[in-house]
Coordinates of C-alpha atoms and ligand atoms in Angstrom, one line a residue:
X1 CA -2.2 -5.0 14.4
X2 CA -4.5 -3.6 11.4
X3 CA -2.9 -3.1 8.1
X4 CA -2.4 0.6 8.6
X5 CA -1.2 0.6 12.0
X6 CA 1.4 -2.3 11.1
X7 CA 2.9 0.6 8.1
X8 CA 3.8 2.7 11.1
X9 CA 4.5 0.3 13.7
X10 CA 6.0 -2.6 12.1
X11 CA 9.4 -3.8 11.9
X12 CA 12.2 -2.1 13.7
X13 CA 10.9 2.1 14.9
X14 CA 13.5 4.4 15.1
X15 CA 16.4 4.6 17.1
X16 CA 16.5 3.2 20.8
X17 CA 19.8 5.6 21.3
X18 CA 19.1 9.0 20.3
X19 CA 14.8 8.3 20.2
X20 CA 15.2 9.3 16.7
X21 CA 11.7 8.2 15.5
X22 CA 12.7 7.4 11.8
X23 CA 15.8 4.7 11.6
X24 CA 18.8 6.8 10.5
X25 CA 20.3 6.1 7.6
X26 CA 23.5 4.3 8.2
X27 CA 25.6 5.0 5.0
X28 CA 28.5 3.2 5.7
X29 CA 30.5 0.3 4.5
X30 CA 32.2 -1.1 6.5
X31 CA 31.8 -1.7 10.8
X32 CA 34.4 -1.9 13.5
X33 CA 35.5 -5.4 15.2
X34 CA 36.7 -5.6 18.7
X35 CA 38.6 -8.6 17.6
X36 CA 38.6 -10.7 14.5
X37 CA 35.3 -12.2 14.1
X38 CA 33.8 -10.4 17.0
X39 CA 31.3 -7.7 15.7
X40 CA 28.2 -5.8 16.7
X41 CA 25.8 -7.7 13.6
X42 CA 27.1 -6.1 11.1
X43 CA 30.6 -6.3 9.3
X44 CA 30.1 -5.1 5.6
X45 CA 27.5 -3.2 4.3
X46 CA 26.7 -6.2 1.6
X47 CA 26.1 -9.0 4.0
X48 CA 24.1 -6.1 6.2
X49 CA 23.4 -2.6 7.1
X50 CA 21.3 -1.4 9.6
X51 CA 18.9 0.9 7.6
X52 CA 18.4 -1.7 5.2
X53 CA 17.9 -4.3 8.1
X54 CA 15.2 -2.1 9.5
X55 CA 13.4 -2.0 5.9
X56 CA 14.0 -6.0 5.5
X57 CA 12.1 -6.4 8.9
X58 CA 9.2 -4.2 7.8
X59 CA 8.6 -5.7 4.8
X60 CA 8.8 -9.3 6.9
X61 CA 6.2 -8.0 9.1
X62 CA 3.8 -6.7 6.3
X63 CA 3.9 -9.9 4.2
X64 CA 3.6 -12.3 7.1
X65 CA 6.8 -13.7 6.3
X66 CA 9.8 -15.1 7.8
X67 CA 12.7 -12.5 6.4
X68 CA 12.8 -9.8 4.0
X69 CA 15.3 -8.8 1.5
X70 CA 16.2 -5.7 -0.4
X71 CA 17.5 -5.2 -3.6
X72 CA 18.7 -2.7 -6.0
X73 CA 15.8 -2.9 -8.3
X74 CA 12.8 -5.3 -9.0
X75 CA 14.4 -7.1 -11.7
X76 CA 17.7 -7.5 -9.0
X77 CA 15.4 -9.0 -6.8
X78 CA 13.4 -11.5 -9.7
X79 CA 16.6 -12.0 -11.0
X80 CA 18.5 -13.1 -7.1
X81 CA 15.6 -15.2 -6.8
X82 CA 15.6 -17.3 -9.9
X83 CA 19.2 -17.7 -8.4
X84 CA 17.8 -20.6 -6.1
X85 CA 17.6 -22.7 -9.1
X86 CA 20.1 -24.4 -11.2
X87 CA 20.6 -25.3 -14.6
X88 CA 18.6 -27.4 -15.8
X89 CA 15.7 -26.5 -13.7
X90 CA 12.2 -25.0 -15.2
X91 CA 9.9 -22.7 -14.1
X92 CA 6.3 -22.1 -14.9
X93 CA 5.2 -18.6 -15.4
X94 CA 2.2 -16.4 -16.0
X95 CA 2.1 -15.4 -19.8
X96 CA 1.4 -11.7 -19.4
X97 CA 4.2 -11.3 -17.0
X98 CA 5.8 -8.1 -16.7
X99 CA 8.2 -7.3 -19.8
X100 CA 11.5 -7.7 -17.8
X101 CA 10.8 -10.8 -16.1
X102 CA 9.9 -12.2 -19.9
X103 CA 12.8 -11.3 -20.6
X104 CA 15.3 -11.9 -18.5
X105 CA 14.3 -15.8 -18.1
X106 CA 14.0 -15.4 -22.1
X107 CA 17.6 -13.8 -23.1
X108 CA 19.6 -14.8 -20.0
X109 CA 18.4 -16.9 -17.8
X110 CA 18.1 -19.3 -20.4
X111 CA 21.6 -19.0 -21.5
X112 CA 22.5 -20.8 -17.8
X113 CA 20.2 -23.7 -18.4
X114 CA 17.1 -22.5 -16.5
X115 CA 13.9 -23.2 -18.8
X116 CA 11.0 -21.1 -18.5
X117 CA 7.7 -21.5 -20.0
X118 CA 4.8 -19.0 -20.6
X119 CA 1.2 -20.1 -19.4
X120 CA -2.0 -18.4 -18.8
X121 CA -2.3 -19.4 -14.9
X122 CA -6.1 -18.4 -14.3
X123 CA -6.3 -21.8 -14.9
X124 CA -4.7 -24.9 -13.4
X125 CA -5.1 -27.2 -15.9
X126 CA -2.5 -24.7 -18.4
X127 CA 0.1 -25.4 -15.7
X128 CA -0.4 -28.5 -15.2
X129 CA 0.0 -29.5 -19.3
X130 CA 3.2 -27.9 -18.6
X131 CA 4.7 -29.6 -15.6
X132 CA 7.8 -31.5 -16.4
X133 CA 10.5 -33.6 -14.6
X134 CA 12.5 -31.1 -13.9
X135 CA 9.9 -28.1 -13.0
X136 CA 10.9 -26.7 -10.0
X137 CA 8.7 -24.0 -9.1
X138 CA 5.9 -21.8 -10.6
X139 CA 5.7 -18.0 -11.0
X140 CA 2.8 -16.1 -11.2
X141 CA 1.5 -12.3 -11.3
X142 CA -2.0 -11.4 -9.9
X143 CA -3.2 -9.2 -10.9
X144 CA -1.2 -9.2 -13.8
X145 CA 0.3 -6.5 -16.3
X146 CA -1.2 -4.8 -18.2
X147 CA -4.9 -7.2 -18.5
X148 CA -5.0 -7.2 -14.7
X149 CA -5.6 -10.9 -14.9
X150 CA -6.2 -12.5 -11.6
X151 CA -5.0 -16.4 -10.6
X152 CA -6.3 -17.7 -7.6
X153 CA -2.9 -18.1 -4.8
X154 CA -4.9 -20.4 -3.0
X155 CA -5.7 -23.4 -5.2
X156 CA -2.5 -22.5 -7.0
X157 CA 0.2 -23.1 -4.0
X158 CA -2.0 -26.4 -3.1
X159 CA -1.7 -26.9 -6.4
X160 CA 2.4 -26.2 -6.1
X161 CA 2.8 -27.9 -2.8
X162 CA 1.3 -31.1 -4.0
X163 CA 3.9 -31.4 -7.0
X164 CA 6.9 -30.0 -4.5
X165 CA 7.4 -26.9 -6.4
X166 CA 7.6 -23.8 -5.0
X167 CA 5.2 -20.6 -5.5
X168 CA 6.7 -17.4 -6.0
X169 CA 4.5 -14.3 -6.5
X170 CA 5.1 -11.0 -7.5
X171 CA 3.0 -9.1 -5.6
X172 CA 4.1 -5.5 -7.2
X173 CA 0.3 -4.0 -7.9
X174 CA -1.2 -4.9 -5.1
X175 CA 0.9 -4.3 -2.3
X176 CA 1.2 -6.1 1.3
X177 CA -1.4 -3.3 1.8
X178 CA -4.2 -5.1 -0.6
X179 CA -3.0 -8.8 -0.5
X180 CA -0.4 -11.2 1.5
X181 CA 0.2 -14.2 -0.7
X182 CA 2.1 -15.9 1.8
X183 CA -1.6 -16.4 3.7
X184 CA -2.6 -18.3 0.7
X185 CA 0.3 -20.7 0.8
X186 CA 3.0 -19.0 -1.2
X187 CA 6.4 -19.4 -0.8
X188 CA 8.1 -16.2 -2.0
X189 CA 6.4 -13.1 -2.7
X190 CA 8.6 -10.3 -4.2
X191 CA 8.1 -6.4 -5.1
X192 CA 8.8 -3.7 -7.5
X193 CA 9.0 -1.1 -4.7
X194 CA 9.9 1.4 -7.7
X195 CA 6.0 1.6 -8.1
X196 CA 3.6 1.5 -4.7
X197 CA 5.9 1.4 -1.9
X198 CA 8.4 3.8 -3.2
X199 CA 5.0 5.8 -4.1
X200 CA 6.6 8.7 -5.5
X201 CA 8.4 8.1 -8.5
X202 CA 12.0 9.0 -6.8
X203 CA 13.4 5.5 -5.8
X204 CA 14.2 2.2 -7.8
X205 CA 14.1 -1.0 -5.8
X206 CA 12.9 -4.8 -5.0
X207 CA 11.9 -6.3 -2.1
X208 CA 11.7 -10.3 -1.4
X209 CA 10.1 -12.0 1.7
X210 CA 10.0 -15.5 2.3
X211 CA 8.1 -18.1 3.9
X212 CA 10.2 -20.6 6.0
X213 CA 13.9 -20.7 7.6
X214 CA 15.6 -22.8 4.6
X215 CA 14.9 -20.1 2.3
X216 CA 15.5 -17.7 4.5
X217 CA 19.2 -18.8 4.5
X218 CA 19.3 -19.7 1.0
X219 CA 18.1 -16.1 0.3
X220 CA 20.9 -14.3 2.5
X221 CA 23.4 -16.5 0.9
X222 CA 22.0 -15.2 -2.3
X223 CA 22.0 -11.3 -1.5
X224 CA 24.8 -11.7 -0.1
X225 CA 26.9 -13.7 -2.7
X226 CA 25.1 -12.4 -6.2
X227 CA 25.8 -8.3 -4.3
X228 CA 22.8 -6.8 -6.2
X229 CA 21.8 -5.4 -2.7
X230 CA 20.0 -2.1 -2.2
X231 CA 21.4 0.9 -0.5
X232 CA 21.0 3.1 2.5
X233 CA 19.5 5.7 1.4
X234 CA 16.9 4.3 -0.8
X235 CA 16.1 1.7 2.3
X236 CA 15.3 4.9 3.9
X237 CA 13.2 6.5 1.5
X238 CA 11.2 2.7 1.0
X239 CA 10.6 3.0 4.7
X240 CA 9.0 6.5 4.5
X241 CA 7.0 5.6 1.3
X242 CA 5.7 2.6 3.3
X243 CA 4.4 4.4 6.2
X244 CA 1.8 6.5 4.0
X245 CA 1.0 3.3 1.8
X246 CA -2.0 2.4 3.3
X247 CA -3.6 6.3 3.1
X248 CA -1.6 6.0 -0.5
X249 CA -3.5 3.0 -1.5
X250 CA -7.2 4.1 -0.4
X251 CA -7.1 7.0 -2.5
X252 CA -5.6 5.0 -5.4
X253 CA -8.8 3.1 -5.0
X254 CA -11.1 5.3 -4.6
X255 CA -9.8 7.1 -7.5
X256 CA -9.7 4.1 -9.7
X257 CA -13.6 3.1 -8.8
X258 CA -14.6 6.6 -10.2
X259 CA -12.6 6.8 -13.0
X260 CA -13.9 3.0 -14.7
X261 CA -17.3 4.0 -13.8
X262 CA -16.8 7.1 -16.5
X263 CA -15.2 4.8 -18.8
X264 CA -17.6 2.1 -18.3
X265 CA -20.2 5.0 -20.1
X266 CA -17.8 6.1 -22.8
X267 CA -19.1 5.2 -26.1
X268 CA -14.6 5.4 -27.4
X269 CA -14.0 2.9 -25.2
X270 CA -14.4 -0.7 -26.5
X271 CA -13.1 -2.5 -23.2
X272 CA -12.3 -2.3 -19.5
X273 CA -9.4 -3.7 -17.5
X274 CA -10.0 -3.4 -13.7
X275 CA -10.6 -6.2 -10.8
X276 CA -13.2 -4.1 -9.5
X277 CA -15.1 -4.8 -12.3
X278 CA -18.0 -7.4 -11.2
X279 CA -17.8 -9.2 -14.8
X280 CA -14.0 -9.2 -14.9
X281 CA -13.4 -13.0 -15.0
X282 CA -11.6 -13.5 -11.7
X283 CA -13.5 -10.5 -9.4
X284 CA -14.8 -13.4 -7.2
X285 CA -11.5 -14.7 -6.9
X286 CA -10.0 -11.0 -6.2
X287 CA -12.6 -10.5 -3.6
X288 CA -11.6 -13.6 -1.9
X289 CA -8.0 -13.2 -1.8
X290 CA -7.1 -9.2 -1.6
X291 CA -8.5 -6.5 0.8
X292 CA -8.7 -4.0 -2.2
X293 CA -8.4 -4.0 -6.4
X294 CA -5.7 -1.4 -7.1
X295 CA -4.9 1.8 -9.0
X296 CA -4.3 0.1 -12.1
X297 CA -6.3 0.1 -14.9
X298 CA -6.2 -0.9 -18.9
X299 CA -8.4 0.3 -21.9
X300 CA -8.6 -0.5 -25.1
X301 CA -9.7 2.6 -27.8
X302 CA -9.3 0.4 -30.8
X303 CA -6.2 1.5 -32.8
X304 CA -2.4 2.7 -32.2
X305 CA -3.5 6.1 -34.0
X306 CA -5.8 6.7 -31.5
X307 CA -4.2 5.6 -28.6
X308 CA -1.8 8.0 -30.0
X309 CA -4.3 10.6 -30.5
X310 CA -5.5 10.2 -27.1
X311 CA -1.7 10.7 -25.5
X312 CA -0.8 14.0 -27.2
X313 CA -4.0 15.3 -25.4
X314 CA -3.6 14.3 -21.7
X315 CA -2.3 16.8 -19.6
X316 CA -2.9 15.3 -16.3
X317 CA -1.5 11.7 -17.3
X318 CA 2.6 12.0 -18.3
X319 CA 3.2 9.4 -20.6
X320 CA 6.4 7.3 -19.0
X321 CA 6.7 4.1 -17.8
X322 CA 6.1 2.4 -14.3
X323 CA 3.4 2.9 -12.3
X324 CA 2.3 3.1 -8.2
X325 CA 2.8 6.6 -7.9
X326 CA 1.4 9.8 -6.8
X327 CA 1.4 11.7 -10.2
X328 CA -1.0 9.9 -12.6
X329 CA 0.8 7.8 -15.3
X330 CA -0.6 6.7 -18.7
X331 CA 1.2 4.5 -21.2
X332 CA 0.8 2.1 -24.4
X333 CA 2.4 -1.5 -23.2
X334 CA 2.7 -2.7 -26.7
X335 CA 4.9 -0.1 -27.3
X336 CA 6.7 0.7 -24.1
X337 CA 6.8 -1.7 -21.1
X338 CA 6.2 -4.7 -23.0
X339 CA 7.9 -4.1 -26.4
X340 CA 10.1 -6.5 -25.7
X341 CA 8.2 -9.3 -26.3
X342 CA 7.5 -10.4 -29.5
X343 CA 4.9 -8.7 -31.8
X344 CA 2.8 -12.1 -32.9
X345 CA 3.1 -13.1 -28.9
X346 CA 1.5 -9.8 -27.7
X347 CA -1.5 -10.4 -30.2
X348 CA -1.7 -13.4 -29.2
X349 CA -2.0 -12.6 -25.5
X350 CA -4.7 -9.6 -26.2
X351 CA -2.0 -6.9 -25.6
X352 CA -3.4 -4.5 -28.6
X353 CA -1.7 -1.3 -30.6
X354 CA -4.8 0.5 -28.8
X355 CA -4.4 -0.7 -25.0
X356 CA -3.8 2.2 -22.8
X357 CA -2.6 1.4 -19.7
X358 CA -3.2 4.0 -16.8
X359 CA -1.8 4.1 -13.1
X360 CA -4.3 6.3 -11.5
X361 CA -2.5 8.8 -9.1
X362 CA -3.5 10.9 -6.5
X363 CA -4.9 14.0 -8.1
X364 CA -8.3 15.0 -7.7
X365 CA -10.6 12.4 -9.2
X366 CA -12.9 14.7 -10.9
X367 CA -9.8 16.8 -12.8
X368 CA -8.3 13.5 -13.9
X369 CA -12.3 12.0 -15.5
X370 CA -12.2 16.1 -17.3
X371 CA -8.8 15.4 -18.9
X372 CA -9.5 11.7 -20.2
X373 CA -12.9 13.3 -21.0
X374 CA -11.4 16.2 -23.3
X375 CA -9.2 13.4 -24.7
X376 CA -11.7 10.8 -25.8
X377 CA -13.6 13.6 -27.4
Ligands
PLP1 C1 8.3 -2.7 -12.6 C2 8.0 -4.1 -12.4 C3 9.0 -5.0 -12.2 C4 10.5 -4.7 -12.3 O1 10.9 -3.8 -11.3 P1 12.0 -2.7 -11.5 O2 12.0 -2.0 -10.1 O3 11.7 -1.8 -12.6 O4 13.3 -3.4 -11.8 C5 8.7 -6.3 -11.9 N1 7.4 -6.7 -11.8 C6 6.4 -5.8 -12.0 C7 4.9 -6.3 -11.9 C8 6.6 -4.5 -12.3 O5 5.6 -3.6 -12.5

C-alpha cells in the first residue's frame, strides 16, 4: 500500500455491523461481562476502548510498527515512555529538543532519579562522549525544533543497538507521512498529534508505536497503569485528521518550497532554516531518510525588536504556539515554546531574540509570500 492509500485504508475501517465507514466513537467506560473474566476485548475504557483501538492500529500500520498507543497529549505520551526506565537510568537527548521534553526530564524526571543529558546528535561522536554505565537509551528529534536540525536514524540506531540502548524518536514534524524511523532501526517513535495529525488546531494528543513484542507489553502495562490515556472522541477526530494527512502534507510542502525561495532573496533576512535547503548541513541525510522536508521553517531577522516589529504586521500568520496545522502559525521560540529553557543555554544553542519560527499552513502560497512581504518591508 502507498503512503496515501495506507491513511485511508489502514488499520481497522469502519464498522463491520452497521457498514458505518468511519469507526464510531465508542464513548463509554465501562463494558458488559457474561461472567467474571469473560469479556468481548474490552473491560474498562483505560486498559481499552474500541475507537481508540482503531486509532492505535492505524498509527501501527503507518509507522511500520508492532502496536500503537494513544495518549492524552504529547508530553503524556514522552512522559509514559520515559516510564520504561528506572531511577537511576540516563538518557541521551538531542539539545534543541522541544521545550517540554527539556523540561520535564529537567524539573521532574530528574527528581525520580532518571538522568538526562543534552547533546547535539548530528553527530555521533557528541553521544558517544556522553555514554555512561548506566545510559539506557538515546532520544533524538529530526528534524528538530525550532533549527530543523537533522541526525541521521540510521547510523544512529546502529550506533544504539551496538551499546544495547534503545532509540526513541520523536517523529512530531515530519509525520509517518514523510518519514518511518522504525525503517531505520528505531525502537520507539512517538508523536505530537496536536500538530500534523490532528491538522487542524482542535485536538491535543500523543501517539507512541513500537518496534518489537517486549515493548509492546511493557508499553500497555504502562498506558494502562500510568492512566494518562487519550479519549474517544479525540481518537476519532486523530483518525479523521489522518485520513487527509497525506493531501495535508503535500500542500504543506509545496507551500514551504515557495515561501524559502522568497526568503532566500530577502535582503531582512540574515538566515534560513529549512531541510529543503541544499546547503542545510544534513539535506543529504534528509533526502536519504524522509520522503519529504516539512512545513516548518525558522528565520532569523537579527533582533527581538524586529522580530517584534515583524509580528504586529502579519495578518495571515496568528502568533500562538504549536504548529502542523491548516491556518498558518508564526512564533518567536526564545520567547514562547522554548522559554523554558535557560537564557545563556538558548544562546548557546543558536536559538536568537530574532528567530522567527513559522508553520506554513494551507492558505494560498502567494497571499502568505504578500503578507511576510509587507512585513519585512
Ligand atoms: C508539541 C510538541 C510536543 C509536545 O506535545 P503536546 O501535544 O503539546 O503535549 C513534543 N514534541 C514536539 C516536537 C512538539 O512539537
Amino acid at each position: 500500500m502507498k503512503p496515501k492509500t495506507k491513511l485511508i485504508h489502514g488499520g481497522i475501517n469502519g464498522d463491520p455491523q452497521t457498514g458505518a465507514v468511519s469507526v464510531p466513537i465508542y464513548q463509554v467506560s465501562t463494558y458488559k461481562q457474561e461472567e467474571v473474566g469473560k469479556h468481548s476485548g474490552y473491560e474498562y475504557s483505560r486498559t481499552g476502548n474500541p475507537t481508540r483501538h482503531a486509532l492505535e492500529e492505524l498509527i501501527t500500520d503507518l509507522e511500520n510498527g508492532k502496536a500503537g498507543f494513544a495518549f492524552g497529549s504529547g508530553m503524556a505520551a514522552i512522559s509514559s515512555v520515559m516510564m520504561l526506565f528506572n531511577s537511576g537510568d540516563h538518557v541521551i537527548l538531542t539539545d534543541d529538543v522541544y521545550g517540554g521534553t527539556y523540561r520535564v526530564m529537567t524539573k521532574v524526571l530528574n527528581r525520580l532519579g532518571i538522568e538526562s543529558t543534552f547533546v547535539d546528535t548530528t553527530d555521533i561522536a557528541n553521544i558517544e562522549k556522553e555514554i555512561k554505565e548506566n545510559t539506557k537509551a538515546i532520544y533524538i528529534e529530526t528534524p528538530t525544533n525550532p533549527l530543523l536540525k537533522i541526525t541521521d536514524i540510521k547510523s544512529v540506531s546502529k550506533f544504539a543497538r551496538e551499546k544495547n540502548l534503545l532509540l526513541i524518536v520523536d517523529n512530531t514534524f515530519n509525520t509517518p507521512y514523510w518519514q518511518n524511523p522504525i525503517d531505520f532501526g528505531a525502537d520507539v517513535v512517538l508523536h505530537s498529534a496536536t500538530k500534523y495529525i490532528g491538522g487542524h488546531s482542535d485536538v491535543v494528543a500523543g501517539l507512541v508505536v513500537v518496534n518489537s513484542e517486549k515493548l509492546a507489553e511493557e508499553m500497555h502495562f504502562i498506558q494502562n497503569s500510568v492512566g494518562a490515556v487519550l479519549g474517544p472522541q479525540d481518537s476519532w477526530l486523530l483518525m479523521r485528521g489522518l485520513k487527509t494527512l497525506g493531501v495535508r502534507m503535500e500542500e504543506h510542502e509545496k507551500n514551504t518550497a515557495k515561501i524559502v525561495q522568497f526568503l532566500q532573496g530577502h535582503p531582512a533576512v540574515e538566515k534560513i532554516f529549512y531541510p529543503g535547503i541544499p546547503s542545510h548541513p544534513g539535506n543529504d541525510i534528509a533526502v536519504e531518510q524522509s520522503r519529504g522536508f516539512g512545513g516548518m521553517l525558522s528565520f532569523d531577522v537579527g533582533s527581538g525588536e524586529k522580530a517584534d516589529e515583524l509580528l504586529k504586521k502579519v495578518k495571515y500568520f496568528t502568533l500562538a504556539e504549536s504548529l502542523g496545522a491548516v491556518e498558518s502559525l508564526i512564533s518567536v521560540p526564545a520567547r514562547m515554546t522554548h522559554a523554558s529553557i535557560p537564557k545563556d543555554r538558548r544562546e548557546e544553542l543558536g536559538i536568537t531574540e530574532g528567530l522567527i519560527r513559522i508553520s506554513v499552513g494551507l492558505e494560498d502560497a502567494d497571499d502568505l509570500i504578500e503578507d511576510l512581504e509587507n512585513a519585512l518591508s
